[in-house]
PDB file of C-alpha atoms in Angstrom:
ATOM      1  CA  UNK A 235      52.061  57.992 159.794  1.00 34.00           C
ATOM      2  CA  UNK A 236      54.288  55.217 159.550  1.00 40.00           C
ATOM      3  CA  UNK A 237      56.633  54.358 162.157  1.00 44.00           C
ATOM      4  CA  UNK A 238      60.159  53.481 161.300  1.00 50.00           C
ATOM      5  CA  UNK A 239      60.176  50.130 163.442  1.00 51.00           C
ATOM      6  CA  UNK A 240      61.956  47.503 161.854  1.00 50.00           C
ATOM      7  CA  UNK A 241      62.337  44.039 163.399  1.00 48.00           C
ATOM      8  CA  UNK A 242      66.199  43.947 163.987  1.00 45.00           C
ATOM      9  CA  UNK A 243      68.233  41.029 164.324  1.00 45.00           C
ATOM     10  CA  UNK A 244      70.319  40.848 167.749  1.00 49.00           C
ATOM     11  CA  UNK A 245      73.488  42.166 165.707  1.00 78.00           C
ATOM     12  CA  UNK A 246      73.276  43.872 162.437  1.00 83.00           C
ATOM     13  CA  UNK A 247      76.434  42.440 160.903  1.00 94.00           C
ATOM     14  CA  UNK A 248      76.254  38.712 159.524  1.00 95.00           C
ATOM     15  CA  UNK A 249      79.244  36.576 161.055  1.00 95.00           C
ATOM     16  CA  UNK A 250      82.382  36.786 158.577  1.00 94.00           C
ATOM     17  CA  UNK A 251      81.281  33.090 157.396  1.00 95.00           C
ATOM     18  CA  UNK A 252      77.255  33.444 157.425  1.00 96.00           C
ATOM     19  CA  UNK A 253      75.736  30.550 155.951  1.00 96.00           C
ATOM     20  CA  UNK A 254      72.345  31.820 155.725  1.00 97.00           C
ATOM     21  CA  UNK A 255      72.422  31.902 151.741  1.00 97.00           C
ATOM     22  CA  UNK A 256      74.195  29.079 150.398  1.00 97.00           C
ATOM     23  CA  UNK A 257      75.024  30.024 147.129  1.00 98.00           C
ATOM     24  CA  UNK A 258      76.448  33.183 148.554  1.00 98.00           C
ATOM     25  CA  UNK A 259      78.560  31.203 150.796  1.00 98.00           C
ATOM     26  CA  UNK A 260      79.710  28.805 147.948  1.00 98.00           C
ATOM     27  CA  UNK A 261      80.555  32.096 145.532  1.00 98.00           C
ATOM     28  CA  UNK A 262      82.225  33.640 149.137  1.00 96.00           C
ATOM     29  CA  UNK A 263      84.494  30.148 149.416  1.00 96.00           C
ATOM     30  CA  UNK A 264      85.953  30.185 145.818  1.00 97.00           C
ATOM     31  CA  UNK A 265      86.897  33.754 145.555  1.00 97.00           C
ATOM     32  CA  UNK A 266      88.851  33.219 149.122  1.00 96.00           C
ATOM     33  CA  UNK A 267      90.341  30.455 147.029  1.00 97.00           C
ATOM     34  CA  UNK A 268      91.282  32.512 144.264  1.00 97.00           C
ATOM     35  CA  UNK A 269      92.251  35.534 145.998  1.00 97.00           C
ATOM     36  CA  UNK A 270      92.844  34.983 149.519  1.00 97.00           C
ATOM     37  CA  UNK A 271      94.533  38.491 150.328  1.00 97.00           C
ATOM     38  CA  UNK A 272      90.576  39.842 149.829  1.00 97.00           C
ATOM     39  CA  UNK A 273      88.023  40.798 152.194  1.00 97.00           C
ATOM     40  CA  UNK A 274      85.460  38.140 150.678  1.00 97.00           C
ATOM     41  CA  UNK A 275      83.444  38.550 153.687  1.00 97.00           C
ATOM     42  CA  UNK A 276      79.883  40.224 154.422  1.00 98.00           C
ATOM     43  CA  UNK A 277      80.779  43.880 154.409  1.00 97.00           C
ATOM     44  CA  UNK A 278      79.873  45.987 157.238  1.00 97.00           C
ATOM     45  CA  UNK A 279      77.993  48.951 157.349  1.00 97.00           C
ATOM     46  CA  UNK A 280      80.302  52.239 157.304  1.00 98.00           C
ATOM     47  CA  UNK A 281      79.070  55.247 158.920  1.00 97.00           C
ATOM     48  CA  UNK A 282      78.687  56.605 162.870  1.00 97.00           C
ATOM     49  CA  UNK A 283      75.276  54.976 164.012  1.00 97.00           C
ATOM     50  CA  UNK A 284      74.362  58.294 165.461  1.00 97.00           C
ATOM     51  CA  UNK A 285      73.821  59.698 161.366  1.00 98.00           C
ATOM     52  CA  UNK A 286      70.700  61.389 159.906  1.00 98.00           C
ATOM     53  CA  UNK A 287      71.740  59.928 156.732  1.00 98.00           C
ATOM     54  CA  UNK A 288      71.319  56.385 155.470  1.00 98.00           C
ATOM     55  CA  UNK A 289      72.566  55.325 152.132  1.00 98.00           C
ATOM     56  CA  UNK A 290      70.960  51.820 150.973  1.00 98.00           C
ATOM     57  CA  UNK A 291      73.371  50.189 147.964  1.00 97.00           C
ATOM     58  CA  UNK A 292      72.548  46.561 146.536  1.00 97.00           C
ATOM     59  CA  UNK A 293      75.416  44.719 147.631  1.00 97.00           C
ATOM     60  CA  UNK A 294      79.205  44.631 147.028  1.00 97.00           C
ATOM     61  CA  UNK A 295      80.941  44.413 143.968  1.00 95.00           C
ATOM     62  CA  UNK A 296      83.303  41.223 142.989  1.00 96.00           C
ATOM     63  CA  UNK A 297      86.455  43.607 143.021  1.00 94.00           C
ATOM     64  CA  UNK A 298      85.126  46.888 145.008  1.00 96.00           C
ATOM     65  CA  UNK A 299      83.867  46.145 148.621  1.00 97.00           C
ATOM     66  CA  UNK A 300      84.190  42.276 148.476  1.00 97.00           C
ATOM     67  CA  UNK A 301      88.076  43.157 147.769  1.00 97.00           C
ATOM     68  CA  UNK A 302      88.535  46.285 150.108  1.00 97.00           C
ATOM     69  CA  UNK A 303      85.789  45.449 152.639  1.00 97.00           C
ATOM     70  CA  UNK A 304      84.052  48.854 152.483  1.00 98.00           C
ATOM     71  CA  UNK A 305      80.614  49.813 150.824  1.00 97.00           C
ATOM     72  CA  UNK A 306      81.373  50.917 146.966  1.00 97.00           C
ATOM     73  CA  UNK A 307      85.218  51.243 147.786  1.00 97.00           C
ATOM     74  CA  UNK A 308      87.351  49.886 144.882  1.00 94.00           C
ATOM     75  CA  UNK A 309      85.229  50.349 142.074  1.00 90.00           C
ATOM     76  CA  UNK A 310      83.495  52.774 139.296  1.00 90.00           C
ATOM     77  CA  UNK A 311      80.489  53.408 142.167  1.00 92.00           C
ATOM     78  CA  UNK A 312      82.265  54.755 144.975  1.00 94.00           C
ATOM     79  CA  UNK A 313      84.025  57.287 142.985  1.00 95.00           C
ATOM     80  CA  UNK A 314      80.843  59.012 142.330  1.00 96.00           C
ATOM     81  CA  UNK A 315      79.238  58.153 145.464  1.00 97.00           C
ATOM     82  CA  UNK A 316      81.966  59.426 147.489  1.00 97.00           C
ATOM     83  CA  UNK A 317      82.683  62.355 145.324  1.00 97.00           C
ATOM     84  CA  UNK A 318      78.883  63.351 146.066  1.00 98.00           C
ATOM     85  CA  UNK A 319      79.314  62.978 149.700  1.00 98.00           C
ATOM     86  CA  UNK A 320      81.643  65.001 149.906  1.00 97.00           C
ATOM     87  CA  UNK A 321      80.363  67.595 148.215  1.00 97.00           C
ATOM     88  CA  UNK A 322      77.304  67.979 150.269  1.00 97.00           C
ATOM     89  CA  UNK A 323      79.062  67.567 153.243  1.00 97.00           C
ATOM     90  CA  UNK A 324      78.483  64.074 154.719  1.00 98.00           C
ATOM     91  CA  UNK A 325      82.396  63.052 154.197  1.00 97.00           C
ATOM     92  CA  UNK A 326      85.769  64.308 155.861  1.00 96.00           C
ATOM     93  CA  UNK A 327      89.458  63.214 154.464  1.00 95.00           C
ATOM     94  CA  UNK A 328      90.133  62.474 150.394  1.00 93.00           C
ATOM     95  CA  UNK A 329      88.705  59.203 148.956  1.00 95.00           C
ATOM     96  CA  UNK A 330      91.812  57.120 147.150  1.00 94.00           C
ATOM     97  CA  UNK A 331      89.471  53.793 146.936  1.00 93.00           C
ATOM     98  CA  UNK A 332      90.970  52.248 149.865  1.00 94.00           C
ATOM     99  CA  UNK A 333      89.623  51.352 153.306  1.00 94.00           C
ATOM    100  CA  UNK A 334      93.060  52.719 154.795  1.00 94.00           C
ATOM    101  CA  UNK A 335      92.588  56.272 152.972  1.00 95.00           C
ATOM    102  CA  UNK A 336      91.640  57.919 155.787  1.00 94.00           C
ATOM    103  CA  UNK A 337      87.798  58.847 154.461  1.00 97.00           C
ATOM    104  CA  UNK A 338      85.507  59.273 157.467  1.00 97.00           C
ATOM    105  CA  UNK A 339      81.549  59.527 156.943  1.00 98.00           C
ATOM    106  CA  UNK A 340      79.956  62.708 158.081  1.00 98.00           C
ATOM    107  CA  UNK A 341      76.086  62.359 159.580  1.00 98.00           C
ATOM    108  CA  UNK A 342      75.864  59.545 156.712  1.00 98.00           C
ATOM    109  CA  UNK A 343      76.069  55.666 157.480  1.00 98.00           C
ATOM    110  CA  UNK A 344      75.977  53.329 153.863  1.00 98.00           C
ATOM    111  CA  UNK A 345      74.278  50.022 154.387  1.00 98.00           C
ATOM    112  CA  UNK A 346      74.212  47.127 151.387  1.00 97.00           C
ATOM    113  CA  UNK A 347      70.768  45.419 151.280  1.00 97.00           C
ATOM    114  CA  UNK A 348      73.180  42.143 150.803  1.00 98.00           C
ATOM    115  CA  UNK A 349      75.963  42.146 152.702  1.00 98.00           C
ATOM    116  CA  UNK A 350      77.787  39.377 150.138  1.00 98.00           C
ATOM    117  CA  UNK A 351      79.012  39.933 147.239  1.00 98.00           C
ATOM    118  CA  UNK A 352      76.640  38.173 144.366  1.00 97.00           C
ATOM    119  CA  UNK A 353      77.691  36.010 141.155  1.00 97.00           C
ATOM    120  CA  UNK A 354      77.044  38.603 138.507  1.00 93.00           C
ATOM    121  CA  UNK A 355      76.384  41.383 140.679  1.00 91.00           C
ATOM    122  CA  UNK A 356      72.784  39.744 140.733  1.00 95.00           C
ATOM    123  CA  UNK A 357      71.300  38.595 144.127  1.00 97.00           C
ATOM    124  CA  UNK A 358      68.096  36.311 144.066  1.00 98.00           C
ATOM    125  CA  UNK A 359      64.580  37.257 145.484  1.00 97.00           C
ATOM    126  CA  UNK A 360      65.242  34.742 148.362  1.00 98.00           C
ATOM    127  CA  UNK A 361      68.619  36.029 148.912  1.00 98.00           C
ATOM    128  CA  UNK A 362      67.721  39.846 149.205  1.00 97.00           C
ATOM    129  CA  UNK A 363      64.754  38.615 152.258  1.00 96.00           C
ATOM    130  CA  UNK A 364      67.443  36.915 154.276  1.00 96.00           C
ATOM    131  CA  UNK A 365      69.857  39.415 154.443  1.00 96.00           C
ATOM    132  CA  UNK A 366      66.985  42.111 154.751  1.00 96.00           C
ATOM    133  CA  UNK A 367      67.153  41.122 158.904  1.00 94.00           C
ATOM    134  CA  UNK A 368      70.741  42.910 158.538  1.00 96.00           C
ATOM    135  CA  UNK A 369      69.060  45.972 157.020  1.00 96.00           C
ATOM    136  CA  UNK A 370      66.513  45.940 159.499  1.00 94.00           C
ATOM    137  CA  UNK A 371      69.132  45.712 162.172  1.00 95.00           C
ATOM    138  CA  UNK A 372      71.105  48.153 161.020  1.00 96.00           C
ATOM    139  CA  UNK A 373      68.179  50.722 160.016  1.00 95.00           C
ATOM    140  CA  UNK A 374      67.053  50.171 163.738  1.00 94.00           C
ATOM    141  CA  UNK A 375      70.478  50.903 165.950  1.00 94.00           C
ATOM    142  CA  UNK A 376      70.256  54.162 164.146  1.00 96.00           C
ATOM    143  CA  UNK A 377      68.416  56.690 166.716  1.00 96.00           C
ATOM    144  CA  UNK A 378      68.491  59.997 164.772  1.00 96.00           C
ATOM    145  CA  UNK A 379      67.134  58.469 161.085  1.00 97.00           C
ATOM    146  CA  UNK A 380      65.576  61.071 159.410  1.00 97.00           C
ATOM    147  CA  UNK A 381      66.797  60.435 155.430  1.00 98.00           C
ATOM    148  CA  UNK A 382      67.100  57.328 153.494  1.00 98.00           C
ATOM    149  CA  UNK A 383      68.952  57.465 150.140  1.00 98.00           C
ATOM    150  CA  UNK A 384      68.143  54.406 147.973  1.00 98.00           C
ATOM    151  CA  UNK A 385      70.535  53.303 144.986  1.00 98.00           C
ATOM    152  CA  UNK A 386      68.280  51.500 142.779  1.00 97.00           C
ATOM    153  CA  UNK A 387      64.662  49.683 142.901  1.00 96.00           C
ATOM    154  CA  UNK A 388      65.750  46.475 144.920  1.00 96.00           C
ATOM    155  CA  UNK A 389      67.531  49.005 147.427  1.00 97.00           C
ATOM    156  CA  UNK A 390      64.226  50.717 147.777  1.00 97.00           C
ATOM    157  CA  UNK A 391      61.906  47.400 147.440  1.00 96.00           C
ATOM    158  CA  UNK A 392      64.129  45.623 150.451  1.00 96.00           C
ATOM    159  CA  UNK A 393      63.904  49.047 152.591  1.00 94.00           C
ATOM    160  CA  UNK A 394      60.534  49.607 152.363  1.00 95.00           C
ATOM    161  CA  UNK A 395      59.686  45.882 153.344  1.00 93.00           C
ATOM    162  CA  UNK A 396      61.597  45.780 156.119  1.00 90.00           C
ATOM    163  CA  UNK A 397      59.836  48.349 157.634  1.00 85.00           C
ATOM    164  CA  UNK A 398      56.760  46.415 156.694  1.00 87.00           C
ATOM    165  CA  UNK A 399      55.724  49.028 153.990  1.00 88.00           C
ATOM    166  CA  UNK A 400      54.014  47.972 150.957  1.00 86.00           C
ATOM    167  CA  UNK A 401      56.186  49.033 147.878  1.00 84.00           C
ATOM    168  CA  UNK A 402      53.042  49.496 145.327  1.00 88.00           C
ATOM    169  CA  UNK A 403      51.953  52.263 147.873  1.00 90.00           C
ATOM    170  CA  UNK A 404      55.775  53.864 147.271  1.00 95.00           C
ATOM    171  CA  UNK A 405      57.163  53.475 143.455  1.00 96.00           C
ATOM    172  CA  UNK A 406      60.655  53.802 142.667  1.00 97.00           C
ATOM    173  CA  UNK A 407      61.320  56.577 140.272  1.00 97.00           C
ATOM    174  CA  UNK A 408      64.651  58.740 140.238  1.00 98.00           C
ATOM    175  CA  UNK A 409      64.120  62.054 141.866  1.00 97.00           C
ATOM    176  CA  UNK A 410      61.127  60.489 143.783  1.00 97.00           C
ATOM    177  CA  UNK A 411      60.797  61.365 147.863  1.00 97.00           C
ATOM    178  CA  UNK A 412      58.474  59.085 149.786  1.00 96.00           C
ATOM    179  CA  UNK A 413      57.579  60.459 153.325  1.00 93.00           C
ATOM    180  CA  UNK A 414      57.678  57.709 155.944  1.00 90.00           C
ATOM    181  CA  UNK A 415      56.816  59.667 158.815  1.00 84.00           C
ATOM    182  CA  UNK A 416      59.919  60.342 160.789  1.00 83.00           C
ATOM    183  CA  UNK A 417      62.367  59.611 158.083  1.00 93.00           C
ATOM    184  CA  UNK A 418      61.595  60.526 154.326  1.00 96.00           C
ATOM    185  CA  UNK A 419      63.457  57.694 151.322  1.00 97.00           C
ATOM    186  CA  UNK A 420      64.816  59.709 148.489  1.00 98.00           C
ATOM    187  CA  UNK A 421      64.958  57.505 145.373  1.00 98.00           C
ATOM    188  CA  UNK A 422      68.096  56.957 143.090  1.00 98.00           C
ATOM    189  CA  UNK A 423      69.054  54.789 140.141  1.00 98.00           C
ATOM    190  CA  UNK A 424      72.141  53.292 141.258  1.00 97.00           C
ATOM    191  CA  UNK A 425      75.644  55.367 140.691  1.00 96.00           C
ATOM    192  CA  UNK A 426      76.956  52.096 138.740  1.00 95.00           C
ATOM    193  CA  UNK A 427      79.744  52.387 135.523  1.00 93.00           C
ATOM    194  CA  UNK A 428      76.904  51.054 133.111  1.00 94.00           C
ATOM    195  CA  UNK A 429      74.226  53.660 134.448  1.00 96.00           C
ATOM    196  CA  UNK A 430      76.776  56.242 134.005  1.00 95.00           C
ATOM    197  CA  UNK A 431      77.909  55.517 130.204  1.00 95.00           C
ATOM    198  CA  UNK A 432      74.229  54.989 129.061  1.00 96.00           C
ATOM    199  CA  UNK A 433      73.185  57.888 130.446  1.00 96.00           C
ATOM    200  CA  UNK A 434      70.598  56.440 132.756  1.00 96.00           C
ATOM    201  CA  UNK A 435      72.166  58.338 135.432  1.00 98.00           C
ATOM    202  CA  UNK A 436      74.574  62.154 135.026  1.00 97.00           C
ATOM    203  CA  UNK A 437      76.138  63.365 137.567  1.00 97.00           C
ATOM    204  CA  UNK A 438      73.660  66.557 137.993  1.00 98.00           C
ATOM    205  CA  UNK A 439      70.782  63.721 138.326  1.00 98.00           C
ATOM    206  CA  UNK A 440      72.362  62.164 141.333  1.00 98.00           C
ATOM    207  CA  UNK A 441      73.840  65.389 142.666  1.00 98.00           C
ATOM    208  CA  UNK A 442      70.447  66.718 142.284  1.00 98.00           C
ATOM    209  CA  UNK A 443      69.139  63.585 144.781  1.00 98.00           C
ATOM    210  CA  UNK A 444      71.499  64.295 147.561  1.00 98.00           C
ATOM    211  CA  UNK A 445      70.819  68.676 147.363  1.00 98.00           C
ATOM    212  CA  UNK A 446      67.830  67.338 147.946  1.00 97.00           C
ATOM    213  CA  UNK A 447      68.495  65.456 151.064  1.00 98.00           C
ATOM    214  CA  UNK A 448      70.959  68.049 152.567  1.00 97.00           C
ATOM    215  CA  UNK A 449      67.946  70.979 151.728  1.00 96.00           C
ATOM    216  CA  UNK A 450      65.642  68.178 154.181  1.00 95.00           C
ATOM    217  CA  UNK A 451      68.421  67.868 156.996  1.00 96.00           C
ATOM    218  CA  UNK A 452      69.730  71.176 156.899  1.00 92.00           C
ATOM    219  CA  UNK A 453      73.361  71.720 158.443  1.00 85.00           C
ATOM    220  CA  UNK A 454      75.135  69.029 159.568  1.00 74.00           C
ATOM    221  CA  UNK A 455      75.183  68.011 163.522  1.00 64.00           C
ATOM    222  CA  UNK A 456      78.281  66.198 163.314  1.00 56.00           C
ATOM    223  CA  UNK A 457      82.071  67.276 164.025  1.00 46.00           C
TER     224      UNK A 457
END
């Protein structure tokens, strides 16, 4: 059985100017330039702690969370992600794509494997390990883990490392449910506008992930 252990940080958020990954800091520092009325920040986790449910994206997106400062809020993604949420049930209050909309996560917390938003949506290998002690962190302060959702291969690769699980043991495939012991990681191809219009990814397909989750965790134990 493996135990869901990770070796967590001190604090799971990066400071608002981390300089851990330089390039990510110099892409950061010219889009506070050019837009300074943005979050352009590592973005937080958003979710109670005290959820079943964790959601592992890649990282923000230039005008979504890097803008708004919440996971996929502000772009294509979110509007599918949330729209999913809260049709299983881990969401309260209407999504409008703004961190002021009132949305509150249900028994769900959503976690970005980067916290920065990447030039070109496209984080490097060296990039994704350093910010995988944030994932670690955050995976760790949650007590009650018992699902894992992961948007997209490097989601699942960074998730599974940090709990020092060998990813050839666990392939990524759509649909596919890897039991970790306590927790089980339900696989996803990532709810992004391209996957979407080519068809890699329908709505049933990723509805199809989460029935799946809510059929592991039965009823929800939140308010």
């Amino acid at each position: 059985m493996i135990m869901l252990q990770p070796n967590a940080r001190p604090t799971a958020e990066p400071a608002p100017d981390c300089p851990l990954c330089p390039r990510l800091a110099d892409f950061r520092a010219a889009n506070r330039a050019k837009h300074p009325d943005w979050f352009n920040a590592p973005v937080p986790a958003f979710g109670p702690r005290e959820a079943r449910l964790a959601i592992v994206g890649l990282a923000p997106g230039l005008q979504g969370a890097n803008r708004t400062g919440r996971p996929f809020t502000g772009d294509y993604a979110g509007d599918l992600l949330y729209a999913t949420l809260d049709r299983f049930g881990f969401s309260s209050g209407q999504f409008k794509g703004r961190p002021d909309d009132g949305l509150a996560l249900v028994d769900c917390r959503i976690i970005n494997a980067v916290r920065c938003v990447p030039p070109q949506n496209k984080p490097t290998p060296v990039e994704i390990n350093t910010c995988r002690n944030f994932l670690s962190a955050a995976l760790a302060e949650m007590p009650n883990l018992r699902a894992i959702v992961a948007l997209g291969r490097i989601a699942h690769d960074s998730l599974l490392r940090s709990f020092g699980v060998r990813a050839v043991l666990h392939p990524f495939a759509h649909g596919a449910v890897h039991d970790l012991g306590p927790a089980t990681l339900h696989d996803s191809y990532h709810c992004s506008r391209y996957n979407t219009n080519t068809r890699v990814l329908t709505t049933p397909m990723f509805e199809n992930v989460f029935a799946g989750v809510r059929e592991r965790l039965g009823p929800s134990t939140s308010s």
